[in-house]
XYZ file of C-alpha atoms in Angstrom:
749
model
C -12.578 36.386 -9.832
C -9.872 36.112 -11.854
C -6.923 33.580 -11.103
C -4.532 34.340 -14.013
C -2.998 37.500 -14.823
C -4.622 39.479 -17.687
C -2.240 38.372 -19.930
C -3.503 34.906 -19.658
C -6.890 33.466 -20.555
C -8.835 33.252 -17.561
C -11.386 30.915 -16.232
C -15.114 32.048 -15.173
C -15.253 32.723 -11.378
C -16.537 30.534 -9.170
C -20.350 31.350 -7.387
C -20.245 33.172 -4.101
C -20.357 30.665 -1.269
C -24.194 30.654 -0.370
C -25.906 31.646 2.608
C -27.354 29.032 4.962
C -30.959 29.410 5.013
C -32.271 30.259 8.687
C -28.685 31.355 9.770
C -27.233 34.292 8.302
C -23.256 35.267 7.870
C -23.961 38.475 9.576
C -24.991 36.732 12.605
C -21.573 35.335 12.976
C -22.734 31.646 12.681
C -19.767 30.782 10.395
C -17.052 33.184 12.351
C -13.640 31.872 12.641
C -12.974 29.715 15.910
C -11.268 32.638 17.752
C -14.142 34.733 16.954
C -16.753 32.246 17.602
C -15.617 31.144 20.939
C -14.145 34.104 22.670
C -17.069 36.059 22.216
C -18.729 35.895 25.863
C -22.184 37.051 25.007
C -22.494 34.473 22.227
C -22.621 31.858 24.653
C -25.107 33.089 27.391
C -28.309 31.517 26.710
C -30.226 34.504 26.706
C -33.126 33.027 24.226
C -34.593 30.340 26.748
C -35.984 32.705 29.569
C -35.098 32.546 33.220
C -34.859 28.816 33.587
C -31.383 28.177 34.510
C -31.022 24.301 34.194
C -28.194 23.048 32.317
C -27.167 19.492 31.611
C -23.974 17.741 30.243
C -25.467 15.865 27.402
C -25.797 12.459 28.478
C -25.481 13.088 32.227
C -29.477 13.830 32.883
C -30.298 10.465 30.868
C -27.975 8.603 32.893
C -29.710 10.025 35.930
C -33.253 9.040 35.016
C -32.007 5.546 34.205
C -30.430 5.161 37.450
C -33.829 6.241 38.863
C -35.914 4.087 36.765
C -37.781 7.474 35.104
C -38.256 7.530 31.387
C -37.904 11.033 30.067
C -40.565 12.528 27.347
C -38.675 12.095 23.947
C -39.367 14.929 21.114
C -38.007 14.559 17.821
C -35.896 16.759 16.248
C -38.364 17.628 13.514
C -41.031 18.860 16.632
C -38.531 21.297 18.333
C -39.033 24.488 19.610
C -37.637 25.897 16.122
C -39.375 25.912 12.613
C -36.353 26.742 10.801
C -33.935 23.782 10.791
C -30.608 25.731 10.603
C -31.485 28.062 13.390
C -31.231 25.178 15.869
C -28.576 25.430 18.679
C -27.329 23.432 21.353
C -26.391 24.045 24.748
C -23.129 22.268 25.585
C -21.019 21.333 28.456
C -17.874 21.191 26.408
C -15.701 18.535 28.626
C -18.280 16.195 29.543
C -19.943 15.981 26.130
C -16.417 15.748 24.590
C -15.532 12.616 26.640
C -18.791 11.297 25.957
C -18.223 11.993 22.210
C -14.859 10.396 22.214
C -15.637 7.464 24.573
C -18.777 6.302 22.446
C -17.648 6.984 19.068
C -13.584 7.325 18.864
C -13.461 3.690 18.842
C -9.923 3.273 17.796
C -8.869 5.914 20.079
C -6.821 8.361 17.468
C -8.896 11.325 18.823
C -10.962 11.225 15.174
C -14.215 10.043 14.446
C -13.954 8.462 10.915
C -15.979 6.092 8.778
C -13.465 3.509 10.442
C -15.059 3.917 13.931
C -17.667 1.506 14.609
C -19.389 3.409 17.310
C -23.346 3.838 17.154
C -22.787 7.298 15.020
C -25.503 9.067 17.185
C -24.934 11.374 20.146
C -28.058 13.391 21.733
C -27.530 17.162 22.733
C -29.550 19.622 24.448
C -31.176 22.496 22.375
C -30.463 25.953 23.594
C -33.908 27.320 23.124
C -35.517 24.845 25.786
C -32.537 25.654 28.054
C -31.315 22.133 27.681
C -34.648 20.234 28.164
C -35.392 18.980 24.884
C -33.118 16.626 23.021
C -31.918 16.450 19.548
C -29.982 13.532 18.081
C -26.703 14.134 15.845
C -26.024 11.574 13.609
C -23.676 10.240 10.947
C -19.639 10.301 10.934
C -19.934 13.812 9.167
C -21.568 15.533 12.278
C -19.942 13.940 14.721
C -16.561 14.547 13.848
C -17.694 18.377 13.215
C -19.027 18.309 16.733
C -15.473 16.769 17.792
C -13.756 19.393 15.945
C -15.779 22.244 17.208
C -15.572 21.037 21.158
C -11.918 20.572 20.531
C -11.831 24.306 19.447
C -14.270 25.425 22.535
C -11.675 23.374 24.764
C -8.614 25.430 23.401
C -10.231 28.659 24.030
C -11.184 27.875 27.482
C -15.002 27.036 27.095
C -16.768 25.394 29.864
C -20.169 25.884 28.304
C -20.744 26.881 24.597
C -23.904 27.572 22.508
C -23.150 25.805 19.580
C -25.091 26.409 16.257
C -26.245 23.277 14.398
C -25.231 25.014 11.448
C -21.500 24.453 11.968
C -22.129 20.680 12.126
C -23.993 20.089 9.042
C -22.252 22.609 6.929
C -21.843 22.132 3.214
C -18.606 20.622 3.140
C -17.533 22.250 0.347
C -18.017 25.753 2.458
C -16.676 24.190 5.709
C -13.204 23.109 4.070
C -12.979 26.449 2.045
C -13.919 28.306 5.449
C -11.162 26.113 7.336
C -8.677 26.995 4.808
C -9.583 30.543 4.666
C -9.814 31.456 8.630
C -7.456 28.719 10.076
C -5.374 26.530 7.771
C -3.472 29.420 6.225
C -2.814 31.384 9.572
C -1.619 27.694 10.868
C 1.339 27.619 8.101
C 2.170 31.253 8.379
C 5.650 32.195 9.821
C 7.911 34.694 10.119
C 11.600 35.155 11.182
C 12.478 37.895 13.820
C 12.682 38.037 17.517
C 8.991 36.776 18.112
C 9.841 33.456 16.660
C 13.653 32.792 16.468
C 13.711 30.479 19.274
C 11.444 28.205 17.421
C 12.360 28.866 13.805
C 16.110 28.579 13.916
C 16.174 25.112 15.671
C 16.379 22.555 13.169
C 14.938 18.950 13.363
C 17.713 17.771 10.996
C 20.640 18.974 13.163
C 22.330 15.923 13.667
C 25.318 17.639 15.393
C 26.424 16.990 18.850
C 25.517 20.264 19.654
C 22.116 21.456 18.002
C 21.297 25.086 18.764
C 19.359 27.771 17.123
C 21.646 29.375 14.452
C 20.915 31.927 11.871
C 23.203 33.088 8.745
C 23.007 36.563 7.850
C 24.051 37.490 4.073
C 26.871 40.285 3.952
C 24.787 42.499 1.977
C 22.276 42.856 4.976
C 24.285 44.598 7.956
C 21.117 45.406 9.618
C 19.765 42.293 10.178
C 23.563 40.914 11.367
C 22.964 44.134 14.036
C 19.433 43.073 14.625
C 19.860 39.648 15.680
C 23.234 39.837 17.335
C 21.087 42.246 19.879
C 18.571 39.432 19.996
C 21.369 37.057 20.971
C 22.814 39.520 23.655
C 19.274 40.413 25.076
C 18.246 36.987 25.410
C 21.398 34.642 26.226
C 18.957 31.747 27.328
C 18.142 30.927 23.561
C 21.980 29.981 22.866
C 21.044 31.947 19.692
C 24.481 31.678 17.268
C 24.183 34.552 14.849
C 26.908 34.049 11.777
C 27.396 36.051 8.969
C 28.073 34.468 5.374
C 31.055 35.387 3.341
C 30.381 37.051 -0.061
C 31.312 34.122 -2.158
C 29.263 31.200 -1.398
C 30.770 27.614 -2.511
C 30.168 24.075 -2.080
C 33.336 23.789 0.053
C 31.929 26.490 2.577
C 28.375 24.993 2.394
C 30.152 21.304 3.028
C 31.912 23.044 5.971
C 28.881 24.825 7.345
C 27.250 21.530 7.621
C 28.800 21.147 11.126
C 26.965 24.159 12.070
C 23.709 23.828 9.978
C 21.574 26.957 10.542
C 18.411 29.043 9.136
C 19.171 31.449 6.679
C 17.879 35.137 7.099
C 15.148 36.210 4.781
C 13.590 39.687 4.025
C 12.456 42.069 6.821
C 10.857 45.373 6.678
C 11.487 48.397 9.189
C 8.721 49.063 11.479
C 8.249 51.078 14.896
C 7.776 49.199 18.063
C 4.780 50.175 19.424
C 6.254 49.476 23.227
C 9.266 51.647 22.610
C 8.412 53.827 19.862
C 12.179 53.011 18.170
C 12.269 51.801 14.814
C 13.232 48.356 14.830
C 12.961 45.250 12.026
C 10.022 42.428 11.534
C 10.304 39.551 9.413
C 7.979 39.541 6.154
C 5.411 36.649 6.555
C 5.492 33.369 4.288
C 3.690 30.073 4.357
C 5.068 26.831 4.821
C 4.315 23.534 3.090
C 3.189 21.807 6.681
C 3.010 22.616 10.474
C 6.438 21.044 11.086
C 8.492 23.357 8.848
C 9.566 26.976 9.766
C 11.924 27.704 6.816
C 10.656 29.359 3.429
C 10.212 26.549 0.346
C 10.395 27.233 -3.105
C 7.971 25.704 -5.520
C 5.285 25.122 -2.428
C 5.568 29.098 -2.141
C 4.059 29.401 -5.511
C 1.213 27.009 -5.395
C 0.190 28.234 -2.201
C 0.094 31.814 -3.369
C -2.361 30.978 -5.828
C -4.771 29.953 -3.060
C -3.564 33.008 -1.056
C -4.888 35.402 -4.150
C -8.097 33.577 -4.244
C -8.777 34.590 -0.814
C -7.747 37.958 -1.521
C -4.705 37.509 1.151
C -2.421 39.476 -1.262
C -0.275 41.010 1.303
C 0.975 37.545 2.218
C 1.308 36.454 -1.338
C 3.348 39.988 -2.176
C 5.560 39.163 0.963
C 6.490 35.539 -0.205
C 7.756 37.269 -3.608
C 9.601 39.780 -1.726
C 11.306 36.997 0.295
C 12.034 35.359 -2.943
C 13.841 38.403 -4.304
C 15.601 38.663 -1.500
C 17.318 35.300 -1.845
C 18.088 35.742 -5.122
C 19.886 38.991 -4.559
C 21.623 37.664 -1.589
C 21.902 33.625 -2.191
C 21.836 33.678 -5.726
C 18.807 31.886 -6.405
C 15.626 30.816 -4.911
C 16.369 27.872 -2.618
C 14.983 24.629 -2.105
C 14.603 25.906 1.312
C 16.037 28.819 3.492
C 18.630 26.457 5.653
C 22.488 26.590 5.137
C 22.487 22.982 3.645
C 20.354 24.296 0.829
C 22.858 26.989 -0.221
C 23.641 25.131 -3.595
C 20.339 23.831 -4.398
C 17.391 25.642 -6.084
C 13.614 24.326 -6.943
C 11.541 24.725 -9.729
C 11.203 28.234 -10.918
C 8.139 30.110 -10.820
C 8.924 33.557 -9.617
C 7.523 35.397 -12.894
C 4.064 34.322 -12.927
C 3.895 34.439 -8.997
C 4.815 38.454 -9.328
C 2.639 38.923 -12.186
C -0.325 37.492 -10.486
C 0.513 39.895 -7.202
C 1.245 42.838 -9.706
C -2.588 42.039 -11.426
C -3.825 42.336 -7.794
C -2.300 45.515 -6.345
C -1.415 47.304 -9.719
C -3.357 50.528 -8.970
C -1.790 50.666 -5.773
C 1.481 53.145 -4.916
C 4.616 50.880 -5.173
C 3.263 48.688 -7.367
C 5.290 49.258 -10.186
C 8.747 49.130 -8.118
C 7.426 45.475 -6.908
C 7.229 44.280 -10.101
C 10.527 46.080 -11.162
C 12.366 44.412 -8.586
C 10.582 40.849 -9.151
C 11.426 40.826 -12.872
C 15.031 42.139 -12.123
C 15.507 39.144 -9.695
C 14.085 36.912 -12.164
C 16.325 38.279 -14.725
C 19.377 37.786 -12.332
C 18.147 34.054 -11.583
C 17.805 32.961 -14.893
C 21.103 33.742 -16.256
C 23.292 32.938 -12.884
C 21.261 29.655 -12.433
C 19.387 28.386 -15.034
C 21.040 29.176 -18.031
C 24.510 28.755 -16.678
C 27.056 25.923 -15.724
C 26.480 23.336 -14.567
C 22.926 23.370 -15.285
C 23.039 24.441 -18.923
C 23.460 21.989 -21.466
C 25.387 23.573 -24.651
C 24.519 21.110 -27.244
C 20.729 21.224 -26.859
C 20.124 24.776 -25.405
C 18.234 23.325 -22.847
C 18.374 23.465 -19.002
C 18.684 20.799 -16.106
C 18.277 20.269 -12.521
C 22.080 19.802 -11.669
C 23.037 21.614 -8.512
C 26.476 21.875 -7.168
C 27.562 20.380 -3.819
C 30.002 17.788 -2.163
C 29.382 14.751 -0.039
C 26.465 13.181 1.508
C 23.311 15.471 2.084
C 23.130 16.408 5.887
C 19.794 16.869 6.147
C 18.521 13.295 5.891
C 18.027 11.013 8.763
C 21.230 9.401 9.976
C 20.464 6.216 8.377
C 19.179 7.313 5.086
C 22.304 6.408 2.775
C 23.496 3.440 4.941
C 22.668 1.026 2.089
C 24.265 2.942 -0.341
C 27.406 3.601 1.781
C 28.351 0.380 3.941
C 30.076 -1.351 0.442
C 32.220 1.281 0.697
C 32.483 1.492 4.547
C 33.590 -2.231 4.169
C 35.648 -1.581 1.443
C 38.194 0.961 3.325
C 37.887 -0.762 6.596
C 36.775 2.067 8.484
C 34.103 3.236 10.804
C 30.756 4.214 8.994
C 31.360 8.047 10.612
C 35.091 7.897 9.934
C 34.196 7.006 5.968
C 31.627 9.381 5.673
C 34.053 12.272 6.993
C 37.133 11.267 4.842
C 34.386 11.095 1.513
C 32.937 14.493 2.256
C 36.468 16.145 2.710
C 38.003 14.322 -0.268
C 40.534 12.237 1.544
C 38.851 9.233 0.155
C 37.842 9.615 -3.693
C 34.828 7.669 -4.831
C 33.611 8.437 -8.397
C 30.989 6.473 -8.502
C 29.472 7.955 -5.373
C 30.043 11.198 -6.567
C 27.674 10.290 -9.268
C 25.124 8.997 -7.287
C 25.001 12.437 -5.088
C 25.108 14.323 -8.169
C 21.949 12.885 -9.052
C 20.379 12.707 -5.804
C 20.711 16.432 -5.268
C 19.426 17.007 -8.711
C 16.239 15.082 -7.839
C 15.721 16.882 -4.382
C 16.361 20.255 -6.753
C 13.457 19.275 -9.068
C 11.136 18.990 -6.288
C 10.138 15.671 -7.238
C 11.682 13.566 -4.528
C 11.619 10.669 -5.355
C 10.645 9.101 -8.461
C 11.944 6.177 -10.734
C 11.611 8.615 -13.541
C 14.843 10.481 -11.934
C 16.476 7.921 -9.873
C 20.057 7.817 -10.773
C 19.882 10.106 -13.948
C 18.615 13.391 -13.010
C 21.300 15.643 -13.286
C 21.741 14.495 -16.842
C 18.097 14.975 -17.958
C 16.674 18.130 -19.849
C 13.237 17.736 -18.411
C 10.170 19.076 -19.987
C 9.172 20.373 -16.483
C 12.201 22.786 -16.154
C 12.209 23.887 -19.616
C 8.451 24.387 -19.572
C 9.011 26.831 -16.498
C 11.918 28.751 -18.138
C 9.970 29.388 -21.483
C 7.333 30.889 -19.154
C 10.063 32.896 -17.773
C 11.129 34.118 -21.247
C 7.632 34.984 -22.328
C 6.884 36.643 -18.723
C 9.871 38.741 -18.897
C 9.435 39.840 -22.724
C 5.714 41.049 -22.455
C 6.420 42.609 -18.853
C 9.500 44.835 -20.490
C 7.243 45.552 -23.738
C 3.921 46.066 -21.811
C 4.899 47.539 -18.646
C 8.323 49.265 -18.861
C 7.813 50.455 -22.174
C 10.151 48.039 -23.560
C 13.439 49.755 -21.675
C 14.131 48.052 -18.294
C 17.533 49.299 -16.826
C 19.536 46.808 -14.836
C 21.221 48.245 -11.475
C 24.357 47.053 -10.301
C 23.278 44.377 -7.640
C 21.221 42.809 -10.338
C 24.147 42.500 -13.079
C 25.309 39.162 -13.920
C 27.854 37.699 -16.623
C 28.990 40.520 -18.920
C 26.466 43.175 -17.676
C 27.471 46.519 -16.831
C 25.440 48.640 -14.453
C 22.299 50.422 -16.415
C 22.639 48.097 -19.043
C 18.989 48.005 -20.748
C 17.192 44.987 -21.460
C 14.379 45.122 -24.127
C 11.949 42.749 -24.995
C 13.115 41.252 -28.737
C 15.895 39.444 -27.190
C 13.653 37.581 -24.626
C 11.457 36.873 -27.293
C 14.209 35.451 -29.542
C 15.179 33.188 -26.113
C 11.786 31.905 -25.773
C 11.505 31.056 -29.670
C 14.707 29.112 -29.433
C 13.874 27.037 -26.502
C 10.288 26.074 -28.170
C 12.253 24.846 -31.239
C 14.512 22.953 -28.810
C 11.483 21.543 -26.688
C 10.093 20.569 -30.145
C 13.118 18.831 -31.415
C 14.582 17.093 -28.039
C 11.561 16.515 -26.114
C 8.251 16.291 -28.280
C 7.060 12.630 -29.199
C 4.703 13.089 -32.289
C 4.017 9.212 -32.343
C 2.983 9.652 -28.322
C 1.566 12.826 -28.303
C 3.534 13.937 -25.262
C 6.606 15.388 -24.065
C 9.197 13.358 -22.716
C 12.754 14.313 -21.024
C 15.739 14.130 -22.713
C 19.033 12.399 -21.583
C 21.763 14.795 -22.253
C 24.476 12.420 -21.356
C 23.152 9.110 -23.617
C 21.722 11.974 -26.388
C 18.306 10.009 -26.509
C 14.832 10.760 -25.390
C 13.540 9.200 -22.432
C 10.395 6.861 -22.257
C 9.069 7.565 -18.793
C 5.487 9.055 -19.100
C 4.969 11.953 -16.435
C 2.373 14.483 -15.672
C 4.733 16.881 -16.162
C 4.220 16.650 -19.790
C 1.085 18.974 -19.222
C 2.952 21.789 -18.032
C 4.035 22.741 -21.506
C 0.150 23.572 -21.630
C 0.667 26.041 -18.799
C 3.655 27.580 -19.987
C 2.031 27.994 -23.369
C 4.847 25.789 -25.425
C 2.494 23.703 -27.035
C 0.850 24.386 -30.558
C -2.636 24.070 -30.857
C -1.946 20.542 -32.499
C 0.567 19.555 -30.099
C -2.271 20.272 -27.032
C -4.900 18.552 -29.076
C -2.835 15.533 -29.152
C -2.118 15.399 -25.679
C -5.680 15.538 -24.735
C -6.684 12.775 -27.006
C -3.217 10.292 -26.550
C -1.607 11.424 -23.440
C -4.639 12.427 -20.751
C -6.568 8.840 -20.951
C -2.854 7.296 -19.394
C -3.002 9.832 -16.443
C -6.660 10.037 -15.510
C -7.829 8.476 -12.668
C -10.690 8.252 -10.077
C -9.113 10.986 -8.187
C -7.579 13.109 -10.697
C -4.148 13.090 -12.432
C -1.470 10.381 -11.798
C 2.081 11.752 -11.470
C 3.010 8.726 -13.769
C 1.808 6.015 -15.533
C 1.905 2.258 -14.052
C 3.686 1.185 -16.852
C 6.349 3.623 -16.718
C 7.009 3.035 -12.777
C 7.321 -0.606 -13.304
C 6.906 -3.726 -10.711
C 7.489 -2.893 -7.058
C 8.227 -5.078 -4.400
C 10.575 -5.566 -1.354
C 13.910 -4.755 -3.145
C 11.840 -1.957 -5.733
C 9.718 -0.027 -3.145
C 7.161 2.835 -4.049
C 8.223 6.123 -4.857
C 5.949 8.940 -3.925
C 6.212 10.837 -7.167
C 5.124 7.445 -9.460
C 1.763 5.874 -9.734
C -0.434 5.613 -8.237
C 0.032 8.977 -6.652
C -1.265 12.399 -7.481
C -0.206 15.714 -6.101
C -1.395 19.180 -6.287
C 0.912 20.930 -8.305
C 0.322 18.432 -11.258
C -2.990 19.098 -11.056
C -3.125 22.896 -10.890
C -0.907 23.268 -13.793
C -2.833 20.950 -15.908
C -6.148 22.433 -15.351
C -4.712 25.547 -16.037
C -2.829 24.789 -19.415
C -6.130 22.853 -20.565
C -8.052 26.063 -19.741
C -5.880 28.224 -22.049
C -6.019 25.899 -24.888
C -9.915 25.830 -24.472
C -10.275 22.418 -23.489
C -12.589 23.605 -20.766
C -14.745 20.165 -20.006
C -11.457 18.278 -19.556
C -10.337 20.900 -17.030
C -13.629 20.913 -15.115
C -13.724 17.342 -15.067
C -10.278 16.865 -13.759
C -10.594 19.495 -11.221
C -13.964 17.948 -10.029
C -12.296 14.457 -9.714
C -9.828 16.215 -7.648
C -11.807 18.189 -5.480
C -14.574 15.526 -5.162
C -11.768 13.067 -3.620
C -10.492 15.714 -1.314
C -14.084 16.548 0.245
C -14.892 12.917 0.530
C -11.720 12.259 2.382
C -12.501 15.485 4.530
C -16.304 14.658 5.204
C -15.169 10.543 5.955
C -11.962 11.169 8.009
C -12.531 14.022 10.538
C -11.614 16.733 8.167
C -8.259 15.344 7.093
C -6.319 17.073 4.196
C -2.911 15.925 3.458
C 0.421 16.078 1.324
C -0.655 13.837 -1.228
C -3.394 11.116 -2.662
C -3.484 8.114 -3.945
C -5.692 8.955 -6.846
C -6.828 5.359 -7.515
C -8.599 4.725 -4.098
C -12.200 5.797 -4.175
C -12.245 5.301 -0.346
C -9.370 6.252 1.661
C -6.893 8.108 -1.042
C -4.873 9.580 2.077
C -3.559 6.409 3.011
C 0.064 6.409 1.212
C 2.193 3.686 1.016
C 5.203 5.565 0.388
C 9.171 6.355 1.823
C 7.939 9.646 3.048
C 4.462 8.658 4.442
C 1.960 11.533 4.249
C 2.262 14.834 5.922
C -1.053 16.261 7.645
C -2.181 13.026 9.442
C -1.040 13.848 12.651
C -3.420 15.864 14.532
C -5.511 15.264 17.439
C -9.549 16.488 17.287
C -9.256 19.325 14.711
C -6.783 19.654 11.536
C -5.461 23.282 11.978
C -3.234 23.545 8.773
C -4.025 20.747 6.152
C -1.149 21.258 3.800
C -0.194 24.297 1.986
C -0.387 23.414 -1.861
C -3.439 20.807 -1.316
C -5.242 23.956 0.391
C -4.261 25.867 -2.580
C -5.682 23.471 -5.032
C -8.803 22.867 -3.122
C -9.878 26.690 -3.522
C -8.210 27.383 -6.817
C -9.885 24.487 -8.137
C -13.338 25.615 -7.228
C -12.462 28.611 -9.388
C -12.515 26.135 -12.155
C -15.654 23.949 -11.645
C -18.877 25.613 -12.973
C -21.756 26.445 -10.203
C -23.550 23.240 -10.928
C -20.135 21.154 -10.346
C -19.635 22.912 -6.946
C -23.308 22.251 -5.934
C -22.699 18.372 -6.624
C -19.543 18.650 -4.630
C -21.491 19.686 -1.706
C -23.784 16.545 -2.342
C -20.586 14.177 -2.389
C -21.959 13.216 -5.807
C -19.260 11.125 -7.767
C -18.345 12.657 -11.489
C -19.954 9.803 -12.950
C -23.233 10.321 -11.250
C -23.043 13.966 -12.006
C -22.298 13.681 -15.848
C -24.861 11.219 -16.205
C -27.479 13.393 -14.692
C -26.264 16.343 -16.797
C -26.210 14.249 -20.039
C -29.839 13.374 -19.135
C -30.966 16.647 -18.467
C -29.346 17.898 -21.985
C -31.057 14.918 -23.932
C -34.499 15.830 -22.181
C -34.277 19.360 -23.224
C -33.146 18.729 -26.645
C -36.463 16.143 -27.050
C -38.502 19.197 -25.678
C -37.255 21.053 -28.423
C -38.147 18.756 -31.023
């Protein structure tokens, strides 16, 4: 399956997921939980004949012990089935779940992990013997899978189930891939309309005295305004506050809206209500980063789309692009996220690549060309109005910066987040904390040093890398390699698309005109080619360091190159900025600095510096690794034919995720400590780790880590995928490969 549009170099597709011997996918052994646990006939024990006795798993044994009887025991290998994977168990859900938790979940967190000190064995009754014969389930992985399956069965109201053993000892690579495909994407999918507005419009970051669901609708979407007003009218108990945004959005407007924070409307489609037969609106779905979110996020959505496309969830990836186009059309940018306090702030731009990947999947469908046309028009508008306009453009270098507008203290943080920053100013002015914040936000108190601090704070949040010592206190001044690589990719993507798809003539309609453009202005590829060449020259001049063999950020105020070593240097490979010589230098000189046991580090330990009570860990620094850094590096290395390096890095990342998944009850989290071989999901940074807070069974994972897993399986070869399924560390795997090569060569001599 291609993972990169046809305009790029495509890694080989991964082999299909193998079927388990002795159990057939056609028989539904690996159906999603809803299908598996709601099919009544599946859980009727028809194979065992007329006997009707059933047992809760340990109850019969306990009864016999009380009576002083000894039950004959048969080893599992002598059970009624000669095909190991076809074994099935007859289970009473609630008592078995209680027995399992009491015995194996010794720390009481509703998970069974390698840190629990139970006996790690539980006896189940076989279905073919109608509960007469027993079989031992052993080890953390099978027992944690049993806990997960029983938790799901209980959710679907099952009292008794017939459970296939294959669901307990399933190859962990297949199991995690299946969980992502069948459960995690669904658990993270949202839409904004009457069906969800009560939950979605509520904001856990609303610190005002009267938090209530609120939605802001842009002035260019009157049909949505009418729709939400009708929802509010029909359901007064929601207390839904529907507000219309003015045509011009300013920093002052956003500041004043912070007293009434709300959700921002995204794209909707017209549908026919099956109940009434009348036309109505329905929100276009999108995937959120983690389960606690209900708004559309920026670059998370791009990363998630890579996994969605691998799983052929093309319509969902397409609707996310359409939501982004709506945001650019009505809010002027792809927002950090669709809440009112993000209106001045964007995130790393990935729209062109995202749209082209979707188009590559749908190009033979009706409307595909118009979908791509709208996407490219939106990207052109965003490029001109956001990234190469003041205040983000540095006119001296011609490079761009994360430098959003905004006033005052960011309202979306916890109430005490900036206390240590603001307290000296509160004391200086002799007022209360709340009085100072109100006076400062509204300009009655002027503090230029605080203005500078919050300028950089907003820029860090716009960069997506919040937080890191690389950007702290300086972000708004930096022409970063990540942003300028992405804009180079915009320029080359737009040029190639105009040339190859639109016959070198793209007409700009009035709603997408920016700057001095007149309606029906015609764009050709030549000017975009020139922009890309100019940006590459500037990147080479200001960001490339020949001696170190990598790219660094450039401080546009101090007029000098920074020294922080960041994994974002590899974004230049993803975007195609680097020459072959530069790419080779990065692989030789830079890559060894970032490679760890679990994949790529975000930054080097030397660049991060010493940490302690006064200087704590930052989550985008050493020793943490993040899915976006891995994905872009793999793709970039593949682009420049460094196949072995891409496969090695992907294997290490996938192995780390798989090992944690097996050892810690199916956990998949936001970020990992890639230096920890045992428990990499344990992260000691300021925001903790998302994805840990589940009971029994994980339902969502984390968006871009889910994507990195299924995308990474397209990068590694078939031998690697098999080795991952047996939890073979990379060093062991590569040693075996080299020994086999040596043996094969010796036989040729």
